[in-house]
Amino acid sequence: QLQLVESGGGLVQPGGSLRLSCAASGFTLDYYTIGWFRQAPGKEREGVSCMSSSGGSTGYADSVKGRFTISRDNTKNTMYLQMNNLKPEDTGVYYCAASKVLVQGTCGMRPDAYWGQGTQVTVSS
């Protein structure tokens, strides 16, 4: 079965850090565009970060730029989101996604993208 399994969420104080992991199984992640999304309470799901299949291009929402870093380790078939200097506004359910390439060198994703189950991130004092 093709799956993305997320881990690393939890409760953290403002200014703290978390590292989310998303392990792919049943397919090889290195050929896929990857991304992270989040949904805050009462809000629509939004894109947080993405990386092209080659790793040559990345994108970040303005709200997280300079604080979050997307990465992948193809030897472990796993993608990551390093989150530093967390703010209460970062609270939400975070989802990883992986898609076969839609447009080379971009973060574009196809409708048949795979999605993780979501992991809760709560930033509170």
Short mmCIF file of C-alpha atoms in Angstrom, two decimals:
data_model
loop_
_atom_site.label_atom_id
_atom_site.label_comp_id
_atom_site.label_asym_id
_atom_site.label_seq_id
_atom_site.Cartn_x
_atom_site.Cartn_y
_atom_site.Cartn_z
CA GLN A 1 0.00 0.00 0.00
CA LEU A 2 1.30 3.45 -0.90
CA GLN A 3 1.38 5.62 2.21
CA LEU A 4 2.84 8.72 3.83
CA VAL A 5 3.12 8.39 7.60
CA GLU A 6 3.72 11.55 9.62
CA SER A 7 5.29 11.98 13.02
CA GLY A 8 6.91 14.64 15.18
CA GLY A 9 4.00 16.84 16.11
CA GLY A 10 3.25 17.90 19.64
CA LEU A 11 2.97 20.75 22.10
CA VAL A 12 5.71 23.37 22.13
CA GLN A 13 6.17 26.80 23.67
CA PRO A 14 6.40 29.92 21.52
CA GLY A 15 9.94 30.27 20.24
CA GLY A 16 10.51 26.55 20.37
CA SER A 17 11.23 24.11 17.57
CA LEU A 18 9.77 20.94 16.14
CA ARG A 19 10.80 18.65 13.33
CA LEU A 20 8.07 16.87 11.43
CA SER A 21 8.85 13.70 9.54
CA CYS A 22 6.92 12.04 6.74
CA ALA A 23 7.99 8.55 5.74
CA ALA A 24 6.94 7.19 2.36
CA SER A 25 6.26 3.53 1.80
CA GLY A 26 5.27 1.66 -1.32
CA PHE A 27 6.89 4.18 -3.65
CA THR A 28 10.18 6.00 -4.12
CA LEU A 29 10.03 9.57 -2.90
CA ASP A 30 12.95 10.89 -4.94
CA TYR A 31 10.83 11.08 -8.09
CA TYR A 32 8.11 13.13 -6.40
CA THR A 33 7.36 16.73 -5.70
CA ILE A 34 6.88 17.10 -1.95
CA GLY A 35 5.07 19.60 0.21
CA TRP A 36 3.71 20.45 3.61
CA PHE A 37 0.30 21.92 4.30
CA ARG A 38 -1.48 22.93 7.47
CA GLN A 39 -4.98 23.67 8.66
CA ALA A 40 -5.48 25.95 11.63
CA PRO A 41 -8.68 25.81 13.69
CA GLY A 42 -11.48 27.51 11.79
CA LYS A 43 -9.34 28.15 8.72
CA GLU A 44 -8.82 26.63 5.29
CA ARG A 45 -5.91 24.35 4.57
CA GLU A 46 -2.93 26.30 3.31
CA GLY A 47 0.36 25.47 1.69
CA VAL A 48 3.37 25.85 3.97
CA SER A 49 6.34 24.66 1.96
CA CYS A 50 7.24 22.60 -1.07
CA MET A 51 10.20 21.17 -2.92
CA SER A 52 10.59 20.08 -6.51
CA SER A 53 11.43 16.46 -7.21
CA SER A 54 15.06 17.31 -7.94
CA GLY A 55 15.39 19.41 -4.79
CA GLY A 56 16.46 22.35 -6.91
CA SER A 57 13.48 24.54 -6.11
CA THR A 58 11.71 25.24 -2.83
CA GLY A 59 8.86 27.46 -1.81
CA TYR A 60 7.57 28.83 1.47
CA ALA A 61 4.52 30.70 2.62
CA ASP A 62 5.38 34.24 3.64
CA SER A 63 4.22 33.50 7.16
CA VAL A 64 6.89 30.83 7.68
CA LYS A 65 9.72 32.10 5.51
CA GLY A 66 12.98 32.22 7.42
CA ARG A 67 11.64 29.98 10.18
CA PHE A 68 10.72 26.71 8.45
CA THR A 69 12.89 24.52 6.26
CA ILE A 70 11.74 21.69 4.02
CA SER A 71 14.12 18.86 3.24
CA ARG A 72 14.23 15.27 2.12
CA ASP A 73 16.46 12.29 2.69
CA ASN A 74 16.00 10.01 -0.27
CA THR A 75 18.11 7.28 1.31
CA LYS A 76 15.48 7.05 4.05
CA ASN A 77 12.57 7.79 1.73
CA THR A 78 11.52 10.49 4.17
CA MET A 79 10.67 14.19 4.00
CA TYR A 80 10.99 16.69 6.83
CA LEU A 81 9.80 20.07 7.96
CA GLN A 82 12.07 21.80 10.45
CA MET A 83 10.10 24.45 12.30
CA ASN A 84 11.99 27.03 14.35
CA ASN A 85 10.87 30.05 16.34
CA LEU A 86 7.35 28.72 16.45
CA LYS A 87 4.46 31.08 17.01
CA PRO A 88 0.93 30.46 18.30
CA GLU A 89 -0.29 31.20 14.77
CA ASP A 90 1.56 28.09 13.60
CA THR A 91 -0.86 25.90 15.52
CA GLY A 92 -2.76 23.44 13.37
CA VAL A 93 -2.80 20.03 11.79
CA TYR A 94 0.11 19.56 9.43
CA TYR A 95 -0.08 17.32 6.39
CA CYS A 96 2.65 16.09 4.11
CA ALA A 97 2.02 15.41 0.44
CA ALA A 98 3.90 13.85 -2.43
CA SER A 99 3.05 14.05 -6.10
CA LYS A 100 4.41 12.77 -9.35
CA VAL A 101 5.85 15.69 -11.27
CA LEU A 102 3.33 18.04 -12.84
CA VAL A 103 5.78 20.66 -14.11
CA GLN A 104 9.51 20.03 -13.96
CA GLY A 105 11.37 22.13 -11.43
CA THR A 106 8.26 23.47 -9.71
CA CYS A 107 6.08 22.61 -6.73
CA GLY A 108 3.05 21.83 -8.84
CA MET A 109 1.11 18.78 -7.71
CA ARG A 110 -1.24 16.43 -9.51
CA PRO A 111 -4.75 15.57 -8.31
CA ASP A 112 -3.60 12.03 -7.50
CA ALA A 113 -1.03 13.21 -4.95
CA TYR A 114 -0.50 11.12 -1.84
CA TRP A 115 -1.31 12.64 1.55
CA GLY A 116 -0.22 11.92 5.09
CA GLN A 117 -2.71 11.42 7.88
CA GLY A 118 -1.88 14.71 9.57
CA THR A 119 -0.07 15.50 12.79
CA GLN A 120 -1.11 18.07 15.38
CA VAL A 121 1.20 20.97 16.19
CA THR A 122 0.20 23.16 19.10
CA VAL A 123 2.22 26.25 20.00
CA SER A 124 1.17 27.59 23.37
CA SER A 125 2.66 28.90 26.59
#
